Amino acid sequence: MWYKLLVGFVLVGFLCNFALADENVVVTASKVDTQIAKTPSFVEVVTQKQIEDSGSIFTQDALIGLLGISISSNGPFGGQTSFYMRGLRSYYTKYLMDGVNIGDPSLMQSQFDMSSLLPYNLSRIEIVQGSQSGLYGADAIAGVVNFITKKGEGKPHATYTQMYGSFGTYAENLSYSGKVGNFSFYLDGTRFDTTGTSKTNSYNHQTDSYSYGGKRDGYHQSAFNSRLEYDLNDFKIGLLINAQKVQNYLDQYSPTYFKPDNSSWLNTTYPGKSYREDSETYLTKVYAQKTFDKLTLKLDGYYFQNLRYFKDNYSYPYPATIPAPQSDFYSNNYKGYRYGSDLQLEYVFSKNFKAVGGLNYTVDRMSYDYPSYFSKNRDNVGAFVEFLPSIGNLNLQAAFREDHFQTFGDHGTYKLGASYLIEPTNTILKANWATGFEAPTLFELYASGVPAWFFSGGNRNLSPEQSKSWDIGFIQNLFNNKVMLGATYFRTTITNRIEYYTNPNTWESTYKNVPGNTVATGIESYIKVKPIKQIELGLNYTYTDSTNPNTNMQSARIPYSITSGYINYSPIENLTLHLDGRYIGTRYDNDSHTHQTGRYTVFDANIAYNITKDLKASVAIYNIFDRFYQDIWGYTTLKRSAYATLNYTF
């Protein structure tokens, strides 16, 4: 029990650290600049400084432990990452990069795998919890995550960052940025290499237990990012480009069917085997903004692609009497493309009332090669209007959106929210009610049939999943803002669910809208304290009840509870000590609750020292007490490891 006491007494909410951000204006909550204290939405901001202070290698490391969020991966260094917000799966969250949807259209579920997202070019991450379909359309039932990239600032300068650590991990980043007159620029290049660890764990038949696997799975990435902007105060135009190429060695593992008991070929011992994924991701956006007296006009166009090439080195140990699936299932090419344009107008009627409206046009396209070449695309036109009135200390938000999809027609959503400041006690009350929807993906609609696997193909008659959600909470500031605490209750109900359905008579499978409601409810609470300038600390707790209607039990991979926290301590001016940790409560990896993967505590630390104003050194330590745990049954996590970073600006 010592670790629980340590978590409760020493640790402080990792999320709470981020809530202490200096930047208190966000754009994602209402699509225009809004103070966090005044927006009805529950928002978290992760800044560049907070990412650096935590010693995060990948961006996902900076998000672990945030309030209402759970993250799991199929192994470290490039293992597919799932992001669960408010008890809902990854594909119920909308992922943006500078406002552009980066969910992959080629996936079975149009979500974003952040396993390869490095933080070097990020200035901040804005996370808006709760349904945002009234502003963003499909796929925003759980909320929105917006990764915002750096702009050039200050005198032109270069920054070189080098990192070296455990498992043969090495990274270099060189950036050049600044502002000359009205022109700002940011350019950077990154190379990341690691021999890695095994993505899967080894199974011991004698003890019916797992341990770290012995074979290493490497990971290699090259990336280039740029942002150019010309700003004339009332008019600006810009261009951003993000490009990434990855070579990633992965393990395929199926512990549900291959856990050994010496009774059946389906239960034979079989460790994970490697296959390689090569991917190329590219995003470019051109944007312009013109400000008149009370009207601001924004126009942008964008192109996004994610190309994945799989190299197969894997096959199941099928006995000779049973035909195995074709071994080239993992030798396939998946290609997702998205392009479109957004128009947005903001009109300020008075200091207490503004309105926002916009039009969005998007085309999604996917293709793959196996079992035969397949390509399909669809377009979406959306229009929204939003009203942001304020009456004294009361701030309101009302958003309405209509989407037309080429595949299933029209769908309307809305969001209503309010926040109120009680001045005598410095208390902020917030509440929201919203509807949302999840559009069927191109794969669910049009996938080619595979008769050998009894898959009859996609279902063109699918209709969207629909949701209703509400939340209510408070934020309390005490002792001249040295103490902040808050709590939120949320509830989301999803109907008309889309599931992979198998006909019990013919064994043929397809996707189908099925009865039964997914219901996710929970409580998020936190406290953060900054008693003196040198110390910053906090603690947060999330309880989530996410019911799977097929079993009436907790949904797979959603922990019942998470307790997380951090401490930042600066004993001297140039030295920062950071400690964070998390306790993951009971969590099951499958719907039948036979594989428990929770009930563990992990601590991480980072020590940073500013040698001079231009030279900074830091050491990050992951999994300080070398705790063995699994986020996903059968897949490994990082052992105790250390990573040293040197950062020089010139």
GROMACS .gro file of C-alpha atoms in nm, residues 369-644:
model
  276
  369ASP     CA    1  -0.413  -0.347  -5.224
  370TYR     CA    2  -0.528  -0.661  -5.043
  371PRO     CA    3  -0.714  -0.885  -5.121
  372SER     CA    4  -0.761  -0.680  -5.438
  373TYR     CA    5  -0.713  -0.316  -5.524
  374PHE     CA    6  -0.978  -0.097  -5.365
  375SER     CA    7  -1.027   0.279  -5.378
  376LYS     CA    8  -1.314   0.496  -5.262
  377ASN     CA    9  -1.375   0.859  -5.174
  378ARG     CA   10  -1.654   1.078  -5.040
  379ASP     CA   11  -1.711   1.446  -4.980
  380ASN     CA   12  -1.862   1.636  -4.690
  381VAL     CA   13  -2.003   1.989  -4.680
  382GLY     CA   14  -2.064   2.145  -4.340
  383ALA     CA   15  -2.200   2.478  -4.221
  384PHE     CA   16  -2.209   2.609  -3.865
  385VAL     CA   17  -2.311   2.918  -3.673
  386GLU     CA   18  -2.212   3.006  -3.317
  387PHE     CA   19  -2.329   3.279  -3.080
  388LEU     CA   20  -2.114   3.395  -2.787
  389PRO     CA   21  -2.306   3.643  -2.567
  390SER     CA   22  -2.205   3.753  -2.218
  391ILE     CA   23  -2.424   3.916  -1.953
  392GLY     CA   24  -2.219   4.037  -1.661
  393ASN     CA   25  -2.040   3.731  -1.522
  394LEU     CA   26  -2.247   3.492  -1.733
  395ASN     CA   27  -2.091   3.364  -2.057
  396LEU     CA   28  -2.300   3.163  -2.301
  397GLN     CA   29  -2.225   2.951  -2.606
  398ALA     CA   30  -2.475   2.823  -2.862
  399ALA     CA   31  -2.350   2.639  -3.170
  400PHE     CA   32  -2.550   2.474  -3.448
  401ARG     CA   33  -2.411   2.272  -3.738
  402GLU     CA   34  -2.550   2.093  -4.043
  403ASP     CA   35  -2.341   1.838  -4.233
  404HIS     CA   36  -2.414   1.683  -4.569
  405PHE     CA   37  -2.230   1.362  -4.654
  406GLN     CA   38  -2.224   1.209  -4.997
  407THR     CA   39  -2.286   0.870  -4.837
  408PHE     CA   40  -2.572   0.907  -4.587
  409GLY     CA   41  -2.713   1.256  -4.640
  410ASP     CA   42  -2.774   1.532  -4.386
  411HIS     CA   43  -2.711   1.537  -4.014
  412GLY     CA   44  -2.759   1.825  -3.767
  413THR     CA   45  -2.598   1.877  -3.427
  414TYR     CA   46  -2.584   2.147  -3.163
  415LYS     CA   47  -2.408   2.251  -2.844
  416LEU     CA   48  -2.532   2.475  -2.561
  417GLY     CA   49  -2.303   2.587  -2.279
  418ALA     CA   50  -2.277   2.836  -1.995
  419SER     CA   51  -2.015   2.951  -1.746
  420TYR     CA   52  -2.074   3.181  -1.450
  421LEU     CA   53  -1.830   3.355  -1.215
  422ILE     CA   54  -1.940   3.398  -0.853
  423GLU     CA   55  -1.718   3.692  -0.761
  424PRO     CA   56  -1.743   3.689  -0.378
  425THR     CA   57  -1.603   3.334  -0.362
  426ASN     CA   58  -1.405   3.338  -0.690
  427THR     CA   59  -1.595   3.030  -0.807
  428ILE     CA   60  -1.660   2.941  -1.172
  429LEU     CA   61  -1.955   2.718  -1.259
  430LYS     CA   62  -1.974   2.544  -1.599
  431ALA     CA   63  -2.236   2.332  -1.774
  432ASN     CA   64  -2.286   2.196  -2.128
  433TRP     CA   65  -2.544   2.000  -2.325
  434ALA     CA   66  -2.460   1.871  -2.673
  435THR     CA   67  -2.546   1.625  -2.945
  436GLY     CA   68  -2.291   1.453  -3.165
  437PHE     CA   69  -2.243   1.191  -3.432
  438GLU     CA   70  -1.988   0.944  -3.560
  439ALA     CA   71  -1.989   0.901  -3.938
  440PRO     CA   72  -1.942   0.549  -4.079
  441THR     CA   73  -1.595   0.520  -4.228
  442LEU     CA   74  -1.511   0.447  -4.589
  443PHE     CA   75  -1.398   0.099  -4.487
  444GLU     CA   76  -1.722   0.025  -4.300
  445LEU     CA   77  -1.923   0.142  -4.599
  446TYR     CA   78  -1.733   0.010  -4.899
  447ALA     CA   79  -1.467  -0.246  -4.799
  448SER     CA   80  -1.417  -0.530  -5.046
  449GLY     CA   81  -1.547  -0.870  -4.941
  450VAL     CA   82  -1.313  -1.157  -4.854
  451PRO     CA   83  -1.515  -1.480  -4.901
  452ALA     CA   84  -1.233  -1.696  -4.763
  453TRP     CA   85  -1.276  -1.515  -4.431
  454PHE     CA   86  -1.657  -1.501  -4.453
  455PHE     CA   87  -1.639  -1.121  -4.479
  456SER     CA   88  -1.910  -1.001  -4.716
  457GLY     CA   89  -1.770  -0.648  -4.736
  458GLY     CA   90  -1.886  -0.307  -4.620
  459ASN     CA   91  -2.246  -0.201  -4.568
  460ARG     CA   92  -2.356   0.097  -4.777
  461ASN     CA   93  -2.677   0.131  -4.576
  462LEU     CA   94  -2.505   0.230  -4.252
  463SER     CA   95  -2.626   0.542  -4.076
  464PRO     CA   96  -2.423   0.752  -3.827
  465GLU     CA   97  -2.389   0.674  -3.460
  466GLN     CA   98  -2.558   0.944  -3.253
  467SER     CA   99  -2.487   1.083  -2.909
  468LYS     CA  100  -2.625   1.305  -2.637
  469SER     CA  101  -2.396   1.432  -2.365
  470TRP     CA  102  -2.388   1.674  -2.078
  471ASP     CA  103  -2.143   1.782  -1.812
  472ILE     CA  104  -2.145   2.013  -1.512
  473GLY     CA  105  -1.863   2.126  -1.287
  474PHE     CA  106  -1.687   2.400  -1.096
  475ILE     CA  107  -1.347   2.563  -1.058
  476GLN     CA  108  -1.257   2.715  -0.722
  477ASN     CA  109  -0.965   2.953  -0.668
  478LEU     CA  110  -0.839   3.007  -0.312
  479PHE     CA  111  -0.572   3.206  -0.131
  480ASN     CA  112  -0.509   3.457  -0.407
  481ASN     CA  113  -0.502   3.181  -0.671
  482LYS     CA  114  -0.232   2.981  -0.492
  483VAL     CA  115  -0.475   2.692  -0.467
  484MET     CA  116  -0.713   2.578  -0.740
  485LEU     CA  117  -0.949   2.286  -0.721
  486GLY     CA  118  -1.231   2.162  -0.939
  487ALA     CA  119  -1.463   1.877  -1.021
  488THR     CA  120  -1.674   1.772  -1.319
  489TYR     CA  121  -1.948   1.517  -1.371
  490PHE     CA  122  -2.009   1.395  -1.726
  491ARG     CA  123  -2.247   1.159  -1.904
  492THR     CA  124  -2.250   1.050  -2.270
  493THR     CA  125  -2.498   0.814  -2.435
  494ILE     CA  126  -2.429   0.673  -2.784
  495THR     CA  127  -2.707   0.512  -2.987
  496ASN     CA  128  -2.732   0.349  -3.331
  497ARG     CA  129  -2.391   0.192  -3.275
  498ILE     CA  130  -2.189   0.050  -3.565
  499GLU     CA  131  -2.038  -0.291  -3.495
  500TYR     CA  132  -1.875  -0.576  -3.682
  501TYR     CA  133  -2.159  -0.825  -3.702
  502THR     CA  134  -2.146  -1.199  -3.777
  503ASN     CA  135  -2.460  -1.381  -3.890
  504PRO     CA  136  -2.488  -1.686  -3.658
  505ASN     CA  137  -2.645  -1.897  -3.935
  506THR     CA  138  -2.419  -1.823  -4.232
  507TRP     CA  139  -2.106  -1.702  -4.045
  508GLU     CA  140  -2.088  -1.415  -4.290
  509SER     CA  141  -1.976  -1.085  -4.141
  510THR     CA  142  -2.021  -0.718  -4.220
  511TYR     CA  143  -2.080  -0.389  -4.039
  512LYS     CA  144  -2.423  -0.313  -3.901
  513ASN     CA  145  -2.611  -0.059  -3.689
  514VAL     CA  146  -2.705  -0.253  -3.376
  515PRO     CA  147  -2.936  -0.187  -3.078
  516GLY     CA  148  -2.810  -0.103  -2.732
  517ASN     CA  149  -2.655   0.213  -2.590
  518THR     CA  150  -2.297   0.282  -2.492
  519VAL     CA  151  -2.315   0.491  -2.175
  520ALA     CA  152  -2.007   0.660  -2.027
  521THR     CA  153  -2.033   0.850  -1.700
  522GLY     CA  154  -1.768   0.974  -1.464
  523ILE     CA  155  -1.624   1.222  -1.221
  524GLU     CA  156  -1.307   1.423  -1.277
  525SER     CA  157  -1.155   1.611  -0.983
  526TYR     CA  158  -0.829   1.787  -0.913
  527ILE     CA  159  -0.642   2.014  -0.679
  528LYS     CA  160  -0.326   2.211  -0.755
  529VAL     CA  161  -0.114   2.420  -0.526
  530LYS     CA  162   0.167   2.671  -0.573
  531PRO     CA  163   0.256   2.764  -0.213
  532ILE     CA  164   0.580   2.941  -0.303
  533LYS     CA  165   0.757   3.039  -0.623
  534GLN     CA  166   0.991   2.737  -0.618
  535ILE     CA  167   0.728   2.464  -0.575
  536GLU     CA  168   0.431   2.362  -0.785
  537LEU     CA  169   0.224   2.055  -0.713
  538GLY     CA  170  -0.116   1.896  -0.755
  539LEU     CA  171  -0.325   1.582  -0.759
  540ASN     CA  172  -0.608   1.462  -0.982
  541TYR     CA  173  -0.848   1.171  -0.985
  542THR     CA  174  -1.077   1.034  -1.256
  543TYR     CA  175  -1.349   0.775  -1.211
  544THR     CA  176  -1.510   0.636  -1.527
  545ASP     CA  177  -1.801   0.396  -1.572
  546SER     CA  178  -1.817   0.307  -1.942
  547THR     CA  179  -2.076   0.035  -2.004
  548ASN     CA  180  -2.051  -0.202  -2.299
  549PRO     CA  181  -2.415  -0.283  -2.390
  550ASN     CA  182  -2.317  -0.627  -2.523
  551THR     CA  183  -2.192  -0.740  -2.182
  552ASN     CA  184  -2.328  -0.476  -1.940
  553MET     CA  185  -1.974  -0.457  -1.803
  554GLN     CA  186  -1.697  -0.198  -1.819
  555SER     CA  187  -1.576  -0.135  -2.174
  556ALA     CA  188  -1.244  -0.292  -2.270
  557ARG     CA  189  -0.926  -0.092  -2.195
  558ILE     CA  190  -1.112   0.179  -2.000
  559PRO     CA  191  -0.981   0.189  -1.639
  560TYR     CA  192  -1.234   0.243  -1.365
  561SER     CA  193  -1.006   0.497  -1.200
  562ILE     CA  194  -0.684   0.689  -1.257
  563THR     CA  195  -0.492   0.886  -0.995
  564SER     CA  196  -0.204   1.094  -1.124
  565GLY     CA  197   0.017   1.375  -1.010
  566TYR     CA  198   0.339   1.571  -1.028
  567ILE     CA  199   0.580   1.792  -0.836
  568ASN     CA  200   0.796   2.067  -0.983
  569TYR     CA  201   1.069   2.198  -0.755
  570SER     CA  202   1.335   2.460  -0.834
  571PRO     CA  203   1.579   2.466  -0.540
  572ILE     CA  204   1.801   2.714  -0.725
  573GLU     CA  205   1.727   2.947  -1.014
  574ASN     CA  206   1.856   2.735  -1.304
  575LEU     CA  207   1.762   2.389  -1.175
  576THR     CA  208   1.421   2.223  -1.211
  577LEU     CA  209   1.332   1.885  -1.062
  578HIS     CA  210   1.019   1.717  -1.197
  579LEU     CA  211   0.852   1.404  -1.060
  580ASP     CA  212   0.526   1.261  -1.191
  581GLY     CA  213   0.339   0.937  -1.149
  582ARG     CA  214   0.012   0.761  -1.204
  583TYR     CA  215  -0.188   0.480  -1.051
  584ILE     CA  216  -0.409   0.292  -1.299
  585GLY     CA  217  -0.701   0.116  -1.133
  586THR     CA  218  -0.877  -0.200  -1.244
  587ARG     CA  219  -0.883  -0.228  -1.622
  588TYR     CA  220  -0.970  -0.519  -1.849
  589ASP     CA  221  -0.825  -0.575  -2.194
  590ASN     CA  222  -1.126  -0.758  -2.337
  591ASP     CA  223  -1.503  -0.739  -2.315
  592SER     CA  224  -1.533  -1.065  -2.121
  593HIS     CA  225  -1.304  -0.932  -1.844
  594THR     CA  226  -1.064  -1.227  -1.846
  595HIS     CA  227  -0.745  -1.019  -1.891
  596GLN     CA  228  -0.681  -0.761  -1.618
  597THR     CA  229  -0.414  -0.500  -1.706
  598GLY     CA  230  -0.453  -0.234  -1.438
  599ARG     CA  231  -0.369  -0.193  -1.067
  600TYR     CA  232  -0.017  -0.059  -1.103
  601THR     CA  233   0.180   0.256  -1.023
  602VAL     CA  234   0.453   0.411  -1.240
  603PHE     CA  235   0.684   0.702  -1.160
  604ASP     CA  236   0.884   0.914  -1.405
  605ALA     CA  237   1.124   1.202  -1.342
  606ASN     CA  238   1.313   1.474  -1.524
  607ILE     CA  239   1.606   1.691  -1.409
  608ALA     CA  240   1.677   2.005  -1.612
  609TYR     CA  241   1.960   2.253  -1.563
  610ASN     CA  242   2.024   2.577  -1.752
  611ILE     CA  243   2.404   2.580  -1.778
  612THR     CA  244   2.391   2.921  -1.949
  613LYS     CA  245   2.106   3.121  -2.099
  614ASP     CA  246   2.172   2.940  -2.430
  615LEU     CA  247   2.268   2.593  -2.311
  616LYS     CA  248   2.037   2.353  -2.129
  617ALA     CA  249   2.090   1.993  -2.018
  618SER     CA  250   1.833   1.746  -1.889
  619VAL     CA  251   1.796   1.380  -1.793
  620ALA     CA  252   1.462   1.200  -1.805
  621ILE     CA  253   1.407   0.871  -1.622
  622TYR     CA  254   1.111   0.655  -1.718
  623ASN     CA  255   0.964   0.389  -1.485
  624ILE     CA  256   1.193   0.474  -1.193
  625PHE     CA  257   1.111   0.160  -0.992
  626ASP     CA  258   1.124  -0.070  -1.298
  627ARG     CA  259   0.761  -0.177  -1.260
  628PHE     CA  260   0.645  -0.450  -1.498
  629TYR     CA  261   0.300  -0.369  -1.634
  630GLN     CA  262   0.092  -0.401  -1.950
  631ASP     CA  263  -0.123  -0.133  -2.111
  632ILE     CA  264  -0.250  -0.393  -2.358
  633TRP     CA  265  -0.248  -0.765  -2.280
  634GLY     CA  266   0.060  -0.931  -2.425
  635TYR     CA  267   0.234  -0.608  -2.528
  636THR     CA  268   0.533  -0.465  -2.348
  637THR     CA  269   0.596  -0.126  -2.188
  638LEU     CA  270   0.919   0.057  -2.110
  639LYS     CA  271   1.153  -0.082  -1.850
  640ARG     CA  272   1.346   0.162  -1.632
  641SER     CA  273   1.537   0.376  -1.879
  642ALA     CA  274   1.715   0.711  -1.898
  643TYR     CA  275   1.747   0.973  -2.172
  644ALA     CA  276   1.988   1.267  -2.166
   0.00000   0.00000   0.00000
